[in-house]
Amino acid sequence: MRTFAALCGAMLLGLAIPAAHAEVATGGTFTATQTCPAYQSIRKSTNPGDVNVEPAKVYAILAKNKDEATYYRLSIEGAQPAERWVSATCGTIDVAGVLAPIPGQPASAGARATHVLAMSWEPAFCSKHKEKTECRELTPESFGSKNLSLHGLWPQPRGTQYCNVPANDKKADMDRRWNDLPEPQMSADTQKRLAAVMPGVKSNLQRHEWIVHGTCFGSNANAYFARSADLAEAVNASKVSRVFAENAGKTLSASAIRAAFDESFGAGAGARVTVSCNGRGANRKITEVIMSLAGDVTGSGGLGDLLRAAQPISAGCPGGLVHGAPN
């Protein structure tokens, strides 16, 4: 329980919220699905340093503004002060180690996710990372301009990372020195398939993904990336990638994306998909889709079965612009 002194300190810092909503201590993590402001004070909308949460980044939850939260108080590294309030609509909540299901959804609707598959829309990613090799080479005819690109296959619960990784490799990864990480051992065929679905290999994204997530997959690098490629290929052989490519330069709703998953992988598949965005209002761009999976993920289960086996989750961002590739 917070002490009286701590409560007084929070009020002095402007962290207090209107008296009608008592702060409720809680835990877990908050995974941002779009760029949103991180307020020191909800009531005053103050944001020292213009701090934002970033899509796909995970933050520790310290409290919520009421039982049915509309804001969460997060710990944001580098912010001054570090404790900030962020709208509940800006991310997904993990209170027990997995993506939170839709409120009121019966447990029988599916199992808690054992993995999530994240796939990016490369033109949106490259609009903010023009210095990367894969972005300098991106054209309207590139794979990443017509298909979703593999970001990663991430074992759950969140925080399942860096399994038996040497300290020097973990530090290099956290410092984003991916060129200094060891190359995962894969067959020539797996390397070829991975390069086709993951443009980020040109920046050694595969080294990062293996060190952080693949080491917790329970198998070797070849099996991990072959399975990741299997699932990414299934998405790109479906209507899902087509709906992105056909709407380049236009707005696309999360409901339309989820409908494409339903059409491609069976009714209910789309309810296991969260859409991530960057920006606000007319500048909001879709950056990624994150699929909640359960069942035979590490084996040979089909993507439709894996999606429908998981609990439904929040749609996340309601939609946004599908950024077009540079000419």
Short mmCIF file of C-alpha atoms in Angstrom, two decimals:
data_model
loop_
_atom_site.label_atom_id
_atom_site.label_comp_id
_atom_site.label_asym_id
_atom_site.label_seq_id
_atom_site.Cartn_x
_atom_site.Cartn_y
_atom_site.Cartn_z
CA MET A 1 0.00 0.00 0.00
CA ARG A 2 1.30 3.42 -0.85
CA THR A 3 2.26 5.54 2.14
CA PHE A 4 0.71 8.90 2.96
CA ALA A 5 4.01 10.59 2.12
CA ALA A 6 4.16 8.89 -1.25
CA LEU A 7 0.61 9.96 -2.04
CA CYS A 8 1.42 13.53 -1.11
CA GLY A 9 4.53 13.42 -3.27
CA ALA A 10 2.52 12.19 -6.23
CA MET A 11 0.04 15.03 -5.79
CA LEU A 12 2.84 17.56 -5.68
CA LEU A 13 4.21 16.14 -8.91
CA GLY A 14 0.84 16.58 -10.58
CA LEU A 15 0.27 12.85 -10.95
CA ALA A 16 -3.00 12.89 -9.08
CA ILE A 17 -6.19 12.46 -11.07
CA PRO A 18 -9.64 13.89 -10.37
CA ALA A 19 -10.94 12.88 -6.93
CA ALA A 20 -13.84 10.95 -8.46
CA HIS A 21 -11.36 8.32 -9.68
CA ALA A 22 -9.13 6.80 -7.01
CA GLU A 23 -5.87 5.35 -8.24
CA VAL A 24 -5.82 1.54 -8.15
CA ALA A 25 -2.50 -0.24 -7.68
CA THR A 26 -1.91 -2.98 -10.23
CA GLY A 27 0.87 -4.73 -12.11
CA GLY A 28 1.55 -6.32 -15.46
CA THR A 29 2.74 -4.78 -18.68
CA PHE A 30 1.36 -2.41 -21.29
CA THR A 31 2.29 -3.01 -24.94
CA ALA A 32 1.76 0.12 -27.02
CA THR A 33 -0.10 -0.35 -30.29
CA GLN A 34 0.29 3.26 -31.42
CA THR A 35 2.23 6.41 -30.60
CA CYS A 36 0.49 8.22 -27.75
CA PRO A 37 1.41 11.01 -25.32
CA ALA A 38 2.56 10.05 -21.83
CA TYR A 39 1.13 12.55 -19.37
CA GLN A 40 2.51 13.60 -16.02
CA SER A 41 -1.01 14.78 -15.16
CA ILE A 42 -4.20 13.50 -16.78
CA ARG A 43 -6.27 16.46 -15.65
CA LYS A 44 -3.82 19.07 -16.94
CA SER A 45 -2.55 17.03 -19.93
CA THR A 46 1.00 18.02 -19.06
CA ASN A 47 3.77 16.13 -20.82
CA PRO A 48 7.27 17.33 -19.87
CA GLY A 49 9.70 16.46 -22.64
CA ASP A 50 6.87 15.56 -25.07
CA VAL A 51 7.26 11.89 -24.20
CA ASN A 52 5.33 9.28 -26.20
CA VAL A 53 4.91 5.53 -25.87
CA GLU A 54 6.16 3.71 -28.97
CA PRO A 55 4.32 0.99 -30.92
CA ALA A 56 5.25 -2.59 -29.96
CA LYS A 57 7.28 -1.40 -26.95
CA VAL A 58 6.45 -2.94 -23.56
CA TYR A 59 6.12 -0.84 -20.38
CA ALA A 60 5.63 -1.82 -16.74
CA ILE A 61 2.22 -0.89 -15.32
CA LEU A 62 2.32 0.78 -11.91
CA ALA A 63 -1.35 1.65 -11.46
CA LYS A 64 -4.63 2.40 -13.20
CA ASN A 65 -6.90 5.38 -12.67
CA LYS A 66 -9.93 3.26 -11.68
CA ASP A 67 -11.17 -0.34 -11.73
CA GLU A 68 -12.39 -0.01 -15.33
CA ALA A 69 -9.25 1.80 -16.41
CA THR A 70 -9.21 4.57 -18.97
CA TYR A 71 -5.56 5.41 -18.16
CA TYR A 72 -2.60 3.41 -16.91
CA ARG A 73 0.38 4.78 -15.01
CA LEU A 74 3.51 3.39 -16.63
CA SER A 75 7.21 3.44 -15.95
CA ILE A 76 8.92 5.01 -18.97
CA GLU A 77 12.69 4.80 -19.01
CA GLY A 78 14.39 8.10 -19.79
CA ALA A 79 11.34 10.26 -19.04
CA GLN A 80 11.54 12.93 -16.33
CA PRO A 81 9.55 12.08 -14.28
CA ALA A 82 9.51 8.43 -15.31
CA GLU A 83 5.96 7.70 -14.10
CA ARG A 84 3.44 8.72 -16.76
CA TRP A 85 -0.26 8.25 -17.54
CA VAL A 86 -1.19 6.77 -20.93
CA SER A 87 -4.66 6.18 -22.39
CA ALA A 88 -5.89 2.58 -22.19
CA THR A 89 -6.86 2.81 -25.88
CA CYS A 90 -3.21 3.10 -26.86
CA GLY A 91 -2.14 -0.46 -26.11
CA THR A 92 -2.86 -3.98 -24.95
CA ILE A 93 -2.64 -5.09 -21.35
CA ASP A 94 -0.78 -8.10 -20.03
CA VAL A 95 -1.72 -8.71 -16.41
CA ALA A 96 -0.80 -12.39 -16.22
CA GLY A 97 1.97 -12.78 -18.74
CA VAL A 98 -0.06 -12.76 -21.97
CA LEU A 99 -2.02 -10.38 -24.14
CA ALA A 100 -5.24 -9.48 -22.32
CA PRO A 101 -8.42 -10.99 -23.75
CA ILE A 102 -11.43 -8.86 -24.59
CA PRO A 103 -13.29 -7.93 -21.38
CA GLY A 104 -16.28 -10.22 -20.84
CA GLN A 105 -15.00 -12.84 -23.28
CA PRO A 106 -15.56 -16.35 -21.82
CA ALA A 107 -12.42 -18.37 -21.11
CA SER A 108 -13.81 -21.15 -23.30
CA ALA A 109 -13.26 -18.88 -26.30
CA GLY A 110 -9.61 -19.93 -26.40
CA ALA A 111 -6.38 -20.52 -24.55
CA ARG A 112 -3.93 -17.90 -23.44
CA ALA A 113 -1.45 -17.12 -26.17
CA THR A 114 1.79 -19.09 -26.13
CA HIS A 115 3.31 -17.02 -28.96
CA VAL A 116 2.61 -13.91 -30.97
CA LEU A 117 3.53 -13.38 -34.61
CA ALA A 118 4.35 -9.77 -35.53
CA MET A 119 4.39 -8.65 -39.15
CA SER A 120 5.18 -5.12 -40.28
CA TRP A 121 4.11 -2.91 -43.17
CA GLU A 122 7.53 -2.00 -44.52
CA PRO A 123 6.73 1.40 -46.14
CA ALA A 124 5.45 2.69 -42.78
CA PHE A 125 8.49 1.33 -40.96
CA CYS A 126 10.82 2.84 -43.53
CA SER A 127 9.18 6.26 -43.32
CA LYS A 128 10.95 6.58 -39.94
CA HIS A 129 14.04 4.44 -40.64
CA LYS A 130 15.26 5.69 -44.01
CA GLU A 131 18.87 5.03 -43.05
CA LYS A 132 18.43 1.24 -42.95
CA THR A 133 19.68 -0.73 -45.96
CA GLU A 134 16.33 -2.39 -46.63
CA CYS A 135 14.66 1.03 -46.57
CA ARG A 136 17.15 2.68 -48.89
CA GLU A 137 16.45 -0.14 -51.36
CA LEU A 138 12.65 -0.11 -51.00
CA THR A 139 10.74 0.58 -54.23
CA PRO A 140 7.09 0.13 -55.27
CA GLU A 141 8.11 -3.23 -56.76
CA SER A 142 9.86 -4.53 -53.64
CA PHE A 143 8.46 -7.47 -51.70
CA GLY A 144 7.87 -5.24 -48.69
CA SER A 145 5.70 -2.86 -50.73
CA LYS A 146 3.28 -5.64 -51.66
CA ASN A 147 3.43 -7.96 -48.65
CA LEU A 148 3.65 -7.83 -44.89
CA SER A 149 7.20 -8.34 -43.64
CA LEU A 150 8.15 -10.70 -40.84
CA HIS A 151 9.15 -8.89 -37.67
CA GLY A 152 9.28 -11.86 -35.34
CA LEU A 153 7.73 -14.87 -33.64
CA TRP A 154 7.75 -14.18 -29.91
CA PRO A 155 7.25 -16.80 -27.20
CA GLN A 156 4.89 -15.78 -24.42
CA PRO A 157 4.41 -14.73 -21.69
CA ARG A 158 5.92 -11.34 -22.41
CA GLY A 159 9.31 -11.06 -20.83
CA THR A 160 10.24 -14.55 -22.03
CA GLN A 161 13.47 -13.30 -23.56
CA TYR A 162 17.24 -13.85 -23.71
CA CYS A 163 17.10 -17.51 -22.66
CA ASN A 164 20.62 -18.66 -21.68
CA VAL A 165 22.14 -15.77 -23.65
CA PRO A 166 25.69 -14.72 -22.67
CA ALA A 167 25.82 -11.36 -20.93
CA ASN A 168 27.99 -9.77 -23.63
CA ASP A 169 25.52 -10.76 -26.38
CA LYS A 170 22.58 -9.46 -24.36
CA LYS A 171 24.35 -6.14 -23.83
CA ALA A 172 25.24 -5.86 -27.51
CA ASP A 173 21.62 -6.48 -28.41
CA MET A 174 20.28 -3.97 -25.91
CA ASP A 175 22.78 -1.45 -27.27
CA ARG A 176 21.40 -2.23 -30.76
CA ARG A 177 24.81 -3.42 -31.96
CA TRP A 178 23.26 -6.18 -34.02
CA ASN A 179 26.28 -6.50 -36.29
CA ASP A 180 28.23 -7.70 -33.24
CA LEU A 181 25.79 -10.53 -32.51
CA PRO A 182 26.51 -14.09 -33.66
CA GLU A 183 24.85 -15.23 -36.89
CA PRO A 184 22.13 -17.84 -36.18
CA GLN A 185 22.96 -21.21 -37.71
CA MET A 186 20.50 -22.02 -40.50
CA SER A 187 20.41 -24.18 -43.59
CA ALA A 188 20.77 -22.48 -46.98
CA ASP A 189 17.09 -23.14 -47.67
CA THR A 190 15.95 -21.54 -44.41
CA GLN A 191 18.24 -18.56 -44.99
CA LYS A 192 16.71 -18.08 -48.43
CA ARG A 193 13.13 -18.32 -47.17
CA LEU A 194 13.84 -15.96 -44.28
CA ALA A 195 15.48 -13.35 -46.50
CA ALA A 196 12.39 -13.44 -48.73
CA VAL A 197 9.92 -12.65 -45.93
CA MET A 198 12.12 -10.55 -43.64
CA PRO A 199 13.69 -7.57 -45.44
CA GLY A 200 15.30 -6.65 -42.13
CA VAL A 201 17.96 -9.36 -42.59
CA LYS A 202 19.81 -6.65 -44.52
CA SER A 203 20.22 -4.93 -41.14
CA ASN A 204 20.79 -8.20 -39.25
CA LEU A 205 17.31 -8.23 -37.73
CA GLN A 206 17.52 -12.04 -37.64
CA ARG A 207 20.43 -11.84 -35.18
CA HIS A 208 18.39 -9.64 -32.86
CA GLU A 209 15.28 -11.82 -33.13
CA TRP A 210 17.21 -14.99 -32.37
CA ILE A 211 19.00 -13.54 -29.34
CA VAL A 212 15.88 -12.02 -27.80
CA HIS A 213 13.09 -14.41 -28.78
CA GLY A 214 14.41 -17.42 -30.67
CA THR A 215 16.56 -18.59 -27.78
CA CYS A 216 13.31 -19.13 -25.84
CA PHE A 217 11.58 -21.08 -28.64
CA GLY A 218 12.78 -24.44 -27.33
CA SER A 219 14.62 -25.50 -30.46
CA ASN A 220 17.56 -24.53 -32.67
CA ALA A 221 17.81 -21.46 -34.89
CA ASN A 222 17.01 -23.38 -38.06
CA ALA A 223 13.75 -24.73 -36.63
CA TYR A 224 12.80 -21.34 -35.19
CA PHE A 225 13.29 -19.40 -38.41
CA ALA A 226 11.82 -22.14 -40.61
CA ARG A 227 8.66 -22.02 -38.50
CA SER A 228 8.64 -18.22 -38.55
CA ALA A 229 8.90 -18.34 -42.35
CA ASP A 230 6.07 -20.91 -42.52
CA LEU A 231 3.69 -18.59 -40.70
CA ALA A 232 4.79 -15.45 -42.55
CA GLU A 233 4.34 -17.22 -45.90
CA ALA A 234 0.82 -18.23 -44.87
CA VAL A 235 -0.09 -14.60 -44.14
CA ASN A 236 1.33 -13.42 -47.45
CA ALA A 237 -0.43 -16.13 -49.44
CA SER A 238 -3.74 -14.89 -48.03
CA LYS A 239 -6.05 -11.95 -48.59
CA VAL A 240 -4.42 -10.14 -45.66
CA SER A 241 -1.39 -8.94 -47.60
CA ARG A 242 -3.54 -8.16 -50.63
CA VAL A 243 -5.78 -5.87 -48.62
CA PHE A 244 -2.70 -3.90 -47.55
CA ALA A 245 -1.24 -3.72 -51.06
CA GLU A 246 -4.58 -2.73 -52.59
CA ASN A 247 -5.02 0.09 -50.08
CA ALA A 248 -1.54 1.63 -50.31
CA GLY A 249 -1.96 5.38 -50.01
CA LYS A 250 -5.46 4.97 -48.54
CA THR A 251 -6.90 4.49 -45.08
CA LEU A 252 -7.70 1.00 -43.85
CA SER A 253 -9.70 0.04 -40.78
CA ALA A 254 -8.81 -2.59 -38.22
CA SER A 255 -12.19 -4.18 -38.87
CA ALA A 256 -11.31 -4.62 -42.56
CA ILE A 257 -7.96 -6.20 -41.62
CA ARG A 258 -9.66 -8.55 -39.19
CA ALA A 259 -12.27 -9.43 -41.82
CA ALA A 260 -9.45 -10.40 -44.20
CA PHE A 261 -8.10 -12.73 -41.51
CA ASP A 262 -11.56 -14.25 -41.08
CA GLU A 263 -11.92 -14.81 -44.81
CA SER A 264 -8.46 -16.32 -45.09
CA PHE A 265 -8.15 -18.36 -41.89
CA GLY A 266 -11.69 -19.01 -40.70
CA ALA A 267 -14.36 -17.19 -38.73
CA GLY A 268 -12.94 -15.78 -35.51
CA ALA A 269 -9.32 -15.62 -36.68
CA GLY A 270 -9.45 -11.84 -36.97
CA ALA A 271 -10.50 -11.46 -33.33
CA ARG A 272 -7.01 -12.70 -32.43
CA VAL A 273 -5.28 -9.85 -34.29
CA THR A 274 -4.16 -6.49 -32.90
CA VAL A 275 -3.37 -3.60 -35.23
CA SER A 276 -0.49 -1.26 -34.33
CA CYS A 277 -0.25 2.33 -35.53
CA ASN A 278 2.10 5.28 -35.33
CA GLY A 279 0.94 8.88 -35.17
CA ARG A 280 -2.41 10.49 -34.49
CA GLY A 281 -5.40 11.76 -36.42
CA ALA A 282 -4.82 12.21 -40.13
CA ASN A 283 -1.14 11.32 -39.63
CA ARG A 284 -1.85 7.92 -38.10
CA LYS A 285 -0.17 5.12 -40.07
CA ILE A 286 -0.63 1.37 -39.70
CA THR A 287 2.74 -0.13 -38.84
CA GLU A 288 2.15 -3.73 -37.82
CA VAL A 289 -0.30 -6.56 -37.17
CA ILE A 290 0.26 -8.76 -34.14
CA MET A 291 -1.33 -12.23 -34.11
CA SER A 292 -2.09 -14.08 -30.89
CA LEU A 293 -1.38 -17.82 -31.27
CA ALA A 294 -1.98 -20.97 -29.23
CA GLY A 295 -1.85 -24.69 -29.91
CA ASP A 296 0.83 -26.44 -31.96
CA VAL A 297 2.89 -23.32 -32.66
CA THR A 298 6.29 -25.01 -32.44
CA GLY A 299 5.16 -27.93 -34.58
CA SER A 300 3.15 -27.94 -37.78
CA GLY A 301 -0.23 -26.45 -36.84
CA GLY A 302 -1.79 -24.30 -39.53
CA LEU A 303 -2.05 -20.56 -38.94
CA GLY A 304 -5.86 -20.62 -38.91
CA ASP A 305 -5.92 -23.28 -36.20
CA LEU A 306 -3.30 -21.42 -34.17
CA LEU A 307 -5.23 -18.16 -34.33
CA ARG A 308 -8.60 -19.66 -33.43
CA ALA A 309 -7.06 -21.62 -30.54
CA ALA A 310 -6.07 -18.37 -28.78
CA GLN A 311 -8.26 -16.02 -26.78
CA PRO A 312 -9.70 -13.01 -28.62
CA ILE A 313 -7.78 -9.80 -27.97
CA SER A 314 -8.27 -6.07 -28.44
CA ALA A 315 -8.22 -4.74 -32.00
CA GLY A 316 -5.79 -2.04 -30.83
CA CYS A 317 -5.54 0.86 -33.26
CA PRO A 318 -8.90 1.42 -35.06
CA GLY A 319 -7.13 1.93 -38.38
CA GLY A 320 -5.01 4.39 -40.30
CA LEU A 321 -3.13 5.16 -43.49
CA VAL A 322 -1.42 2.37 -45.39
CA HIS A 323 1.75 4.23 -46.23
CA GLY A 324 2.80 3.91 -49.86
CA ALA A 325 6.28 2.93 -50.99
CA PRO A 326 8.65 5.70 -52.15
CA ASN A 327 8.92 6.16 -55.91
#
